[in-house]
PDB file of C-alpha atoms and ligand atoms in Angstrom:
ATOM      1  CA  MET N   1       0.000   0.000   0.000  1.00  0.00           C
ATOM      2  CA  THR N   2       1.670   3.145  -1.168  1.00  0.00           C
ATOM      3  CA  ALA N   3      -1.179   5.391  -2.267  1.00  0.00           C
ATOM      4  CA  PRO N   4      -2.482   8.226  -0.084  1.00  0.00           C
ATOM      5  CA  TRP N   5      -5.810   6.328   0.249  1.00  0.00           C
ATOM      6  CA  ASN N   6      -5.944   2.541   0.313  1.00  0.00           C
ATOM      7  CA  ALA N   7      -8.869   0.160  -0.039  1.00  0.00           C
ATOM      8  CA  SER N   8      -8.794  -3.549   0.799  1.00  0.00           C
ATOM      9  CA  VAL N   9     -11.861  -5.587  -0.116  1.00  0.00           C
ATOM     10  CA  LEU N  10     -12.520  -9.020   1.369  1.00  0.00           C
ATOM     11  CA  THR N  11     -14.782 -10.954  -0.974  1.00  0.00           C
ATOM     12  CA  LEU N  12     -15.566 -14.380  -2.379  1.00  0.00           C
ATOM     13  CA  PHE N  13     -15.426 -12.798  -5.862  1.00  0.00           C
ATOM     14  CA  PRO N  14     -12.176 -10.789  -6.112  1.00  0.00           C
ATOM     15  CA  GLU N  15     -12.271 -11.053  -9.908  1.00  0.00           C
ATOM     16  CA  VAL N  16     -15.174  -8.570 -10.129  1.00  0.00           C
ATOM     17  CA  PHE N  17     -12.852  -5.751  -8.921  1.00  0.00           C
ATOM     18  CA  PRO N  18     -12.029  -3.092  -9.990  1.00  0.00           C
ATOM     19  CA  GLY N  19     -14.968  -3.471 -12.430  1.00  0.00           C
ATOM     20  CA  PRO N  20     -16.460  -0.005 -13.010  1.00  0.00           C
ATOM     21  CA  LEU N  21     -13.932   1.464 -10.580  1.00  0.00           C
ATOM     22  CA  GLY N  22     -11.296   0.865 -13.262  1.00  0.00           C
ATOM     23  CA  GLN N  23     -13.004   3.409 -15.566  1.00  0.00           C
ATOM     24  CA  SER N  24     -13.404   7.177 -15.766  1.00  0.00           C
ATOM     25  CA  LEU N  25     -12.569   9.312 -12.706  1.00  0.00           C
ATOM     26  CA  ALA N  26     -11.896   6.430 -10.290  1.00  0.00           C
ATOM     27  CA  GLY N  27      -9.970   4.429 -12.897  1.00  0.00           C
ATOM     28  CA  ARG N  28      -7.721   7.339 -13.828  1.00  0.00           C
ATOM     29  CA  ALA N  29      -7.107   8.054 -10.140  1.00  0.00           C
ATOM     30  CA  LEU N  30      -6.209   4.388  -9.615  1.00  0.00           C
ATOM     31  CA  GLU N  31      -3.699   4.556 -12.489  1.00  0.00           C
ATOM     32  CA  ARG N  32      -2.243   7.773 -11.105  1.00  0.00           C
ATOM     33  CA  GLY N  33      -1.759   6.181  -7.661  1.00  0.00           C
ATOM     34  CA  ILE N  34      -4.156   8.517  -5.826  1.00  0.00           C
ATOM     35  CA  TRP N  35      -5.727   5.415  -4.331  1.00  0.00           C
ATOM     36  CA  SER N  36      -4.997   1.687  -4.288  1.00  0.00           C
ATOM     37  CA  LEU N  37      -7.320  -1.296  -4.400  1.00  0.00           C
ATOM     38  CA  ALA N  38      -6.549  -4.830  -3.223  1.00  0.00           C
ATOM     39  CA  ALA N  39      -9.289  -7.442  -3.516  1.00  0.00           C
ATOM     40  CA  GLU N  40      -8.573 -10.490  -1.326  1.00  0.00           C
ATOM     41  CA  ASN N  41     -10.307 -13.827  -1.678  1.00  0.00           C
ATOM     42  CA  ILE N  42     -11.851 -14.822   1.656  1.00  0.00           C
ATOM     43  CA  ARG N  43     -11.679 -18.455   0.556  1.00  0.00           C
ATOM     44  CA  GLY N  44      -7.899 -18.252   0.744  1.00  0.00           C
ATOM     45  CA  PHE N  45      -8.239 -18.050   4.539  1.00  0.00           C
ATOM     46  CA  ALA N  46     -10.295 -21.236   4.925  1.00  0.00           C
ATOM     47  CA  THR N  47      -8.356 -24.048   6.554  1.00  0.00           C
ATOM     48  CA  ASP N  48     -10.077 -27.240   5.439  1.00  0.00           C
ATOM     49  CA  ARG N  49      -9.379 -28.981   2.186  1.00  0.00           C
ATOM     50  CA  HIS N  50     -12.730 -27.916   0.673  1.00  0.00           C
ATOM     51  CA  ARG N  51     -11.977 -24.237   1.447  1.00  0.00           C
ATOM     52  CA  THR N  52     -15.251 -23.913   3.374  1.00  0.00           C
ATOM     53  CA  VAL N  53     -16.242 -20.353   4.309  1.00  0.00           C
ATOM     54  CA  ASP N  54     -19.844 -20.879   5.502  1.00  0.00           C
ATOM     55  CA  ASP N  55     -21.994 -23.181   7.597  1.00  0.00           C
ATOM     56  CA  THR N  56     -25.628 -23.690   8.631  1.00  0.00           C
ATOM     57  CA  PRO N  57     -27.122 -21.221  11.136  1.00  0.00           C
ATOM     58  CA  PHE N  58     -27.412 -22.214  14.798  1.00  0.00           C
ATOM     59  CA  GLY N  59     -31.101 -22.116  15.716  1.00  0.00           C
ATOM     60  CA  GLY N  60     -32.109 -23.286  12.259  1.00  0.00           C
ATOM     61  CA  GLY N  61     -33.562 -21.321   9.371  1.00  0.00           C
ATOM     62  CA  ALA N  62     -32.813 -20.803   5.720  1.00  0.00           C
ATOM     63  CA  GLY N  63     -29.435 -20.128   4.160  1.00  0.00           C
ATOM     64  CA  MET N  64     -25.843 -20.249   5.271  1.00  0.00           C
ATOM     65  CA  VAL N  65     -23.736 -17.999   7.486  1.00  0.00           C
ATOM     66  CA  MET N  66     -20.120 -16.968   6.894  1.00  0.00           C
ATOM     67  CA  ARG N  67     -17.796 -18.444   9.541  1.00  0.00           C
ATOM     68  CA  PRO N  68     -16.182 -16.138  12.111  1.00  0.00           C
ATOM     69  CA  ASP N  69     -12.817 -17.931  12.188  1.00  0.00           C
ATOM     70  CA  VAL N  70     -12.288 -17.646   8.429  1.00  0.00           C
ATOM     71  CA  LEU N  71     -13.377 -13.996   8.338  1.00  0.00           C
ATOM     72  CA  ASP N  72     -11.228 -13.136  11.350  1.00  0.00           C
ATOM     73  CA  ALA N  73      -8.148 -14.558   9.641  1.00  0.00           C
ATOM     74  CA  ALA N  74      -8.962 -12.583   6.475  1.00  0.00           C
ATOM     75  CA  LEU N  75      -9.449  -9.360   8.456  1.00  0.00           C
ATOM     76  CA  ALA N  76      -6.258  -9.948  10.475  1.00  0.00           C
ATOM     77  CA  ALA N  77      -4.282 -10.163   7.240  1.00  0.00           C
ATOM     78  CA  VAL N  78      -5.260  -6.639   6.120  1.00  0.00           C
ATOM     79  CA  ALA N  79      -6.302  -4.764   9.294  1.00  0.00           C
ATOM     80  CA  ASP N  80      -4.378  -1.613  10.239  1.00  0.00           C
ATOM     81  CA  ALA N  81      -5.441   1.911  11.182  1.00  0.00           C
ATOM     82  CA  ARG N  82      -8.179   1.966   8.511  1.00  0.00           C
ATOM     83  CA  PRO N  83     -11.835   1.563   9.536  1.00  0.00           C
ATOM     84  CA  CYS N  84     -13.123  -1.983   8.934  1.00  0.00           C
ATOM     85  CA  ILE N  85     -16.586  -1.876   7.407  1.00  0.00           C
ATOM     86  CA  TYR N  86     -19.090  -4.682   6.920  1.00  0.00           C
ATOM     87  CA  LEU N  87     -21.583  -3.838   4.155  1.00  0.00           C
ATOM     88  CA  THR N  88     -24.988  -5.012   5.359  1.00  0.00           C
ATOM     89  CA  PRO N  89     -28.652  -4.031   4.898  1.00  0.00           C
ATOM     90  CA  ARG N  90     -28.982  -3.573   8.660  1.00  0.00           C
ATOM     91  CA  GLY N  91     -26.077  -1.096   8.907  1.00  0.00           C
ATOM     92  CA  VAL N  92     -26.278   2.649   9.354  1.00  0.00           C
ATOM     93  CA  PRO N  93     -27.071   4.432   6.065  1.00  0.00           C
ATOM     94  CA  LEU N  94     -24.223   5.505   3.806  1.00  0.00           C
ATOM     95  CA  THR N  95     -24.603   9.282   3.619  1.00  0.00           C
ATOM     96  CA  GLN N  96     -22.513  11.929   1.923  1.00  0.00           C
ATOM     97  CA  ALA N  97     -21.327  13.053   5.382  1.00  0.00           C
ATOM     98  CA  ARG N  98     -20.034   9.504   6.103  1.00  0.00           C
ATOM     99  CA  VAL N  99     -18.470   9.317   2.663  1.00  0.00           C
ATOM    100  CA  ARG N 100     -16.653  12.615   3.297  1.00  0.00           C
ATOM    101  CA  GLU N 101     -15.410  11.343   6.675  1.00  0.00           C
ATOM    102  CA  LEU N 102     -14.071   8.121   5.109  1.00  0.00           C
ATOM    103  CA  ALA N 103     -12.480   9.992   2.197  1.00  0.00           C
ATOM    104  CA  ASP N 104     -10.655  12.218   4.706  1.00  0.00           C
ATOM    105  CA  GLY N 105      -9.120   9.144   6.409  1.00  0.00           C
ATOM    106  CA  PRO N 106      -6.379   6.674   5.356  1.00  0.00           C
ATOM    107  CA  GLY N 107      -8.741   4.380   3.412  1.00  0.00           C
ATOM    108  CA  VAL N 108     -11.045   1.468   4.229  1.00  0.00           C
ATOM    109  CA  VAL N 109     -11.179  -2.286   4.716  1.00  0.00           C
ATOM    110  CA  LEU N 110     -14.472  -3.585   3.306  1.00  0.00           C
ATOM    111  CA  LEU N 111     -16.002  -6.961   4.108  1.00  0.00           C
ATOM    112  CA  CYS N 112     -18.482  -8.193   1.498  1.00  0.00           C
ATOM    113  CA  GLY N 113     -21.047 -10.627   2.839  1.00  0.00           C
ATOM    114  CA  ARG N 114     -22.771 -13.413   0.900  1.00  0.00           C
ATOM    115  CA  TYR N 115     -25.512 -15.922   1.824  1.00  0.00           C
ATOM    116  CA  GLU N 116     -27.420 -14.791   4.965  1.00  0.00           C
ATOM    117  CA  GLY N 117     -24.488 -12.680   6.119  1.00  0.00           C
ATOM    118  CA  VAL N 118     -21.674 -13.103   8.651  1.00  0.00           C
ATOM    119  CA  ASP N 119     -21.467 -14.566  12.169  1.00  0.00           C
ATOM    120  CA  GLN N 120     -22.255 -11.818  14.706  1.00  0.00           C
ATOM    121  CA  ARG N 121     -19.197 -12.621  16.851  1.00  0.00           C
ATOM    122  CA  VAL N 122     -16.679 -11.498  14.253  1.00  0.00           C
ATOM    123  CA  ILE N 123     -18.570  -8.195  13.863  1.00  0.00           C
ATOM    124  CA  GLU N 124     -18.237  -7.618  17.611  1.00  0.00           C
ATOM    125  CA  ALA N 125     -14.701  -8.979  18.045  1.00  0.00           C
ATOM    126  CA  ARG N 126     -13.322  -6.863  15.199  1.00  0.00           C
ATOM    127  CA  GLY N 127     -15.465  -3.790  15.974  1.00  0.00           C
ATOM    128  CA  LEU N 128     -16.754  -3.725  12.397  1.00  0.00           C
ATOM    129  CA  VAL N 129     -18.695  -0.645  11.342  1.00  0.00           C
ATOM    130  CA  GLU N 130     -21.936  -1.828   9.686  1.00  0.00           C
ATOM    131  CA  ILE N 131     -22.992   0.261   6.686  1.00  0.00           C
ATOM    132  CA  ASN N 132     -26.063  -0.040   4.459  1.00  0.00           C
ATOM    133  CA  ILE N 133     -26.195   1.453   0.949  1.00  0.00           C
ATOM    134  CA  GLY N 134     -30.002   1.526   0.745  1.00  0.00           C
ATOM    135  CA  ASP N 135     -33.153  -0.095   2.027  1.00  0.00           C
ATOM    136  CA  TYR N 136     -33.222  -3.125  -0.266  1.00  0.00           C
ATOM    137  CA  VAL N 137     -31.426  -6.472  -0.206  1.00  0.00           C
ATOM    138  CA  LEU N 138     -28.735  -7.387  -2.747  1.00  0.00           C
ATOM    139  CA  SER N 139     -27.152 -10.817  -3.194  1.00  0.00           C
ATOM    140  CA  GLY N 140     -23.732  -9.795  -1.957  1.00  0.00           C
ATOM    141  CA  GLY N 141     -21.593  -6.971  -0.611  1.00  0.00           C
ATOM    142  CA  GLU N 142     -19.532  -6.463  -3.789  1.00  0.00           C
ATOM    143  CA  LEU N 143     -21.826  -3.869  -5.396  1.00  0.00           C
ATOM    144  CA  PRO N 144     -22.235  -2.002  -2.071  1.00  0.00           C
ATOM    145  CA  ALA N 145     -18.420  -1.998  -1.713  1.00  0.00           C
ATOM    146  CA  MET N 146     -18.071  -0.505  -5.198  1.00  0.00           C
ATOM    147  CA  VAL N 147     -20.712   2.110  -4.406  1.00  0.00           C
ATOM    148  CA  LEU N 148     -18.907   3.143  -1.231  1.00  0.00           C
ATOM    149  CA  LEU N 149     -15.508   3.228  -2.942  1.00  0.00           C
ATOM    150  CA  ASP N 150     -16.749   5.254  -5.913  1.00  0.00           C
ATOM    151  CA  ALA N 151     -18.387   7.798  -3.597  1.00  0.00           C
ATOM    152  CA  CYS N 152     -15.170   8.164  -1.555  1.00  0.00           C
ATOM    153  CA  VAL N 153     -12.635   8.154  -4.378  1.00  0.00           C
ATOM    154  CA  ARG N 154     -14.250  11.021  -6.301  1.00  0.00           C
ATOM    155  CA  LEU N 155     -13.739  13.215  -3.204  1.00  0.00           C
ATOM    156  CA  LEU N 156     -10.004  12.480  -2.880  1.00  0.00           C
ATOM    157  CA  PRO N 157      -7.752  15.453  -3.631  1.00  0.00           C
ATOM    158  CA  GLY N 158      -6.831  15.596  -7.322  1.00  0.00           C
ATOM    159  CA  VAL N 159      -9.553  13.208  -8.545  1.00  0.00           C
ATOM    160  CA  MET N 160     -12.156  15.743  -9.688  1.00  0.00           C
ATOM    161  CA  GLY N 161     -11.062  18.744 -11.674  1.00  0.00           C
ATOM    162  CA  ALA N 162     -12.489  22.222 -11.064  1.00  0.00           C
ATOM    163  CA  ALA N 163     -15.141  21.487 -13.687  1.00  0.00           C
ATOM    164  CA  GLU N 164     -16.445  18.588 -11.592  1.00  0.00           C
ATOM    165  CA  SER N 165     -16.515  20.214  -8.163  1.00  0.00           C
ATOM    166  CA  ALA N 166     -18.481  18.429  -5.398  1.00  0.00           C
ATOM    167  CA  ASP N 167     -19.378  21.747  -3.737  1.00  0.00           C
ATOM    168  CA  GLU N 168     -22.718  22.206  -5.488  1.00  0.00           C
ATOM    169  CA  GLU N 169     -23.771  18.574  -5.708  1.00  0.00           C
ATOM    170  CA  SER N 170     -26.760  16.974  -4.023  1.00  0.00           C
ATOM    171  CA  PHE N 171     -26.300  16.679  -0.238  1.00  0.00           C
ATOM    172  CA  ALA N 172     -23.308  19.053  -0.147  1.00  0.00           C
ATOM    173  CA  ALA N 173     -25.428  21.693   1.599  1.00  0.00           C
ATOM    174  CA  GLY N 174     -28.127  19.358   2.882  1.00  0.00           C
ATOM    175  CA  LEU N 175     -30.281  19.840  -0.235  1.00  0.00           C
ATOM    176  CA  LEU N 176     -30.822  17.940  -3.482  1.00  0.00           C
ATOM    177  CA  GLU N 177     -29.400  19.491  -6.610  1.00  0.00           C
ATOM    178  CA  TYR N 178     -31.252  21.902  -8.936  1.00  0.00           C
ATOM    179  CA  PRO N 179     -32.141  20.826 -12.550  1.00  0.00           C
ATOM    180  CA  HIS N 180     -29.543  21.129 -15.335  1.00  0.00           C
ATOM    181  CA  TYR N 181     -30.030  22.245 -18.956  1.00  0.00           C
ATOM    182  CA  THR N 182     -27.754  22.455 -22.011  1.00  0.00           C
ATOM    183  CA  ARG N 183     -28.135  23.222 -25.755  1.00  0.00           C
ATOM    184  CA  PRO N 184     -30.422  23.442 -27.643  1.00  0.00           C
ATOM    185  CA  ALA N 185     -32.234  26.224 -25.782  1.00  0.00           C
ATOM    186  CA  GLU N 186     -35.499  24.840 -27.164  1.00  0.00           C
ATOM    187  CA  TRP N 187     -36.076  21.111 -27.629  1.00  0.00           C
ATOM    188  CA  GLN N 188     -39.368  19.441 -28.587  1.00  0.00           C
ATOM    189  CA  GLY N 189     -41.200  22.640 -27.678  1.00  0.00           C
ATOM    190  CA  ARG N 190     -39.613  22.805 -24.209  1.00  0.00           C
ATOM    191  CA  ARG N 191     -37.672  25.975 -23.455  1.00  0.00           C
ATOM    192  CA  VAL N 192     -34.838  26.264 -20.991  1.00  0.00           C
ATOM    193  CA  PRO N 193     -35.968  28.519 -18.081  1.00  0.00           C
ATOM    194  CA  GLU N 194     -35.379  32.122 -19.234  1.00  0.00           C
ATOM    195  CA  VAL N 195     -33.366  33.070 -16.143  1.00  0.00           C
ATOM    196  CA  LEU N 196     -30.606  30.624 -17.169  1.00  0.00           C
ATOM    197  CA  LEU N 197     -30.203  32.483 -20.478  1.00  0.00           C
ATOM    198  CA  SER N 198     -30.175  35.922 -18.802  1.00  0.00           C
ATOM    199  CA  GLY N 199     -26.494  36.021 -17.813  1.00  0.00           C
ATOM    200  CA  HIS N 200     -27.642  37.464 -14.467  1.00  0.00           C
ATOM    201  CA  HIS N 201     -25.546  35.459 -11.994  1.00  0.00           C
ATOM    202  CA  ALA N 202     -27.345  36.495  -8.805  1.00  0.00           C
ATOM    203  CA  ALA N 203     -30.756  35.707 -10.338  1.00  0.00           C
ATOM    204  CA  ILE N 204     -29.463  32.322 -11.558  1.00  0.00           C
ATOM    205  CA  ALA N 205     -28.111  31.499  -8.084  1.00  0.00           C
ATOM    206  CA  THR N 206     -31.462  32.435  -6.511  1.00  0.00           C
ATOM    207  CA  TRP N 207     -33.406  30.331  -9.039  1.00  0.00           C
ATOM    208  CA  ARG N 208     -31.153  27.338  -8.471  1.00  0.00           C
ATOM    209  CA  ARG N 209     -31.448  27.657  -4.715  1.00  0.00           C
ATOM    210  CA  GLN N 210     -35.262  27.819  -4.965  1.00  0.00           C
ATOM    211  CA  GLN N 211     -35.325  24.755  -7.215  1.00  0.00           C
ATOM    212  CA  SER N 212     -33.081  22.836  -4.802  1.00  0.00           C
ATOM    213  CA  GLU N 213     -35.372  23.702  -1.926  1.00  0.00           C
ATOM    214  CA  ARG N 214     -38.538  22.774  -3.850  1.00  0.00           C
ATOM    215  CA  ILE N 215     -37.166  19.418  -5.028  1.00  0.00           C
ATOM    216  CA  THR N 216     -35.866  18.532  -1.550  1.00  0.00           C
ATOM    217  CA  ARG N 217     -39.195  19.510   0.081  1.00  0.00           C
ATOM    218  CA  GLU N 218     -41.214  17.430  -2.415  1.00  0.00           C
ATOM    219  CA  ARG N 219     -39.010  14.334  -2.648  1.00  0.00           C
ATOM    220  CA  ARG N 220     -37.179  14.062   0.669  1.00  0.00           C
ATOM    221  CA  PRO N 221     -39.230  15.511   3.531  1.00  0.00           C
ATOM    222  CA  GLU N 222     -36.772  14.141   6.114  1.00  0.00           C
ATOM    223  CA  LEU N 223     -33.820  15.928   4.446  1.00  0.00           C
ATOM    224  CA  TRP N 224     -35.906  19.084   4.215  1.00  0.00           C
ATOM    225  CA  ALA N 225     -36.819  18.892   7.926  1.00  0.00           C
ATOM    226  CA  ALA N 226     -33.137  18.425   8.850  1.00  0.00           C
ATOM    227  CA  HIS N 227     -32.202  21.350   6.627  1.00  0.00           C
ATOM    228  CA  GLN N 228     -34.863  23.535   8.241  1.00  0.00           C
ATOM    229  CA  SER N 229     -33.828  22.675  11.774  1.00  0.00           C
ATOM    230  CA  ALA N 230     -30.149  23.311  10.969  1.00  0.00           C
ATOM    231  CA  LEU N 231     -31.208  26.733   9.708  1.00  0.00           C
ATOM    232  CA  ARG N 232     -33.333  27.681  12.720  1.00  0.00           C
ATOM    233  CA  PRO N 233     -30.758  28.593  15.443  1.00  0.00           C
ATOM    234  CA  ALA N 234     -28.871  30.931  13.135  1.00  0.00           C
ATOM    235  CA  VAL N 235     -32.102  32.685  12.124  1.00  0.00           C
ATOM    236  CA  ILE N 236     -33.003  33.160  15.788  1.00  0.00           C
ATOM    237  CA  SER N 237     -29.546  34.547  16.556  1.00  0.00           C
ATOM    238  CA  GLY N 238     -30.025  37.028  13.733  1.00  0.00           C
ATOM    239  CA  ALA N 239     -27.421  35.633  11.325  1.00  0.00           C
ATOM    240  CA  PRO N 240     -29.425  33.873   8.580  1.00  0.00           C
ATOM    241  CA  VAL N 241     -27.279  35.014   5.655  1.00  0.00           C
ATOM    242  CA  ALA N 242     -24.166  32.886   6.281  1.00  0.00           C
ATOM    243  CA  THR N 243     -26.123  29.771   7.133  1.00  0.00           C
ATOM    244  CA  VAL N 244     -25.766  26.968   4.632  1.00  0.00           C
ATOM    245  CA  PRO N 245     -26.471  23.702   6.517  1.00  0.00           C
ATOM    246  CA  GLY N 246     -23.880  21.037   5.896  1.00  0.00           C
ATOM    247  CA  ALA N 247     -21.536  23.436   4.148  1.00  0.00           C
ATOM    248  CA  PRO N 248     -17.875  23.076   5.123  1.00  0.00           C
TER     249      PRO N 248
HETATM  250  N1  SAM A   1     -29.815 -11.816   5.583  1.00  0.00           N
HETATM  251  C1  SAM A   1     -29.421 -10.466   5.320  1.00  0.00           C
HETATM  252  C2  SAM A   1     -30.493  -9.508   5.835  1.00  0.00           C
HETATM  253  O1  SAM A   1     -31.674  -9.846   5.824  1.00  0.00           O
HETATM  254  O2  SAM A   1     -30.128  -8.384   6.238  1.00  0.00           O
HETATM  255  C3  SAM A   1     -29.218 -10.230   3.838  1.00  0.00           C
HETATM  256  C4  SAM A   1     -27.993 -10.897   3.309  1.00  0.00           C
HETATM  257  S1  SAM A   1     -27.651 -10.467   1.631  1.00  0.00           S
HETATM  258  C5  SAM A   1     -28.531 -11.684   0.750  1.00  0.00           C
HETATM  259  C6  SAM A   1     -25.977 -10.960   1.432  1.00  0.00           C
HETATM  260  C7  SAM A   1     -24.957  -9.850   1.615  1.00  0.00           C
HETATM  261  O3  SAM A   1     -25.201  -8.832   0.674  1.00  0.00           O
HETATM  262  C8  SAM A   1     -24.933  -9.155   2.945  1.00  0.00           C
HETATM  263  O4  SAM A   1     -24.204  -9.856   3.920  1.00  0.00           O
HETATM  264  C9  SAM A   1     -24.271  -7.838   2.603  1.00  0.00           C
HETATM  265  O5  SAM A   1     -22.866  -7.932   2.618  1.00  0.00           O
HETATM  266  C10 SAM A   1     -24.744  -7.575   1.184  1.00  0.00           C
HETATM  267  N2  SAM A   1     -25.855  -6.614   1.063  1.00  0.00           N
HETATM  268  C11 SAM A   1     -27.082  -6.872   0.586  1.00  0.00           C
HETATM  269  N3  SAM A   1     -27.844  -5.779   0.569  1.00  0.00           N
HETATM  270  C12 SAM A   1     -27.086  -4.771   1.067  1.00  0.00           C
HETATM  271  C13 SAM A   1     -27.325  -3.404   1.309  1.00  0.00           C
HETATM  272  N4  SAM A   1     -28.506  -2.834   1.064  1.00  0.00           N
HETATM  273  N5  SAM A   1     -26.325  -2.652   1.810  1.00  0.00           N
HETATM  274  C14 SAM A   1     -25.126  -3.213   2.087  1.00  0.00           C
HETATM  275  N6  SAM A   1     -24.849  -4.520   1.886  1.00  0.00           N
HETATM  276  C15 SAM A   1     -25.811  -5.310   1.383  1.00  0.00           C
END
């Protein structure tokens, strides 16, 4: 590991990495050594001759559970100062704030589950941070790992150029992003909002802000409520102008 930000992924399917992370922004950053990626096969840490990584659940029920001894050996082989994360539907949600925090650190160790998931004791013994990428169930942790890595890598210094700044993206200030338009100015009878053609920067900024607020209010009431409550103390103290919730 020599890059400024290092990712180790423990998986039963190391061959699927880097996959889409080898393309575009993340792929170029990987080539330039801004981050490193090592995908380790969990099966390599099994000790029996069949390379068994799972077993039936105590207490009965459907499916198989990944063994704690095999996972512990795999984690021991890569663990260092980086946070060790288990991708799981029952984890805390992956938010842009968490992504930012992880991107600001030394990197991550990611454990990808399969089957019914992993034995609880290894989660506790290794102090794994449980993270969920959305409220639905996938077949394995590989896609969630890629999602987390892509979100982090694009925030690493030098990955995005000025033209791709994260400052105005969704979630950066606790709001969803405003709509975008490009040429032609009229397409299938639909005109680009006049204000965007006006060249009036302050009016454009106001329009975009209003659109962000409207979209957030309509689509994500919980984000809107959080945004409103972050705004409230500053308004009461008489300093509403500088308040942009979630802004650095
Ligand atoms: N029995 C588990 C449950 O009900 O929560 C689901 C296991 S799922 C079939 C297999 C693996 O996929 C999990 O161990 C986890 O690593 C990964 N996975 C599935 N959905 C996920 C999600 N929404 N977020 C993060 N990881 C997920």
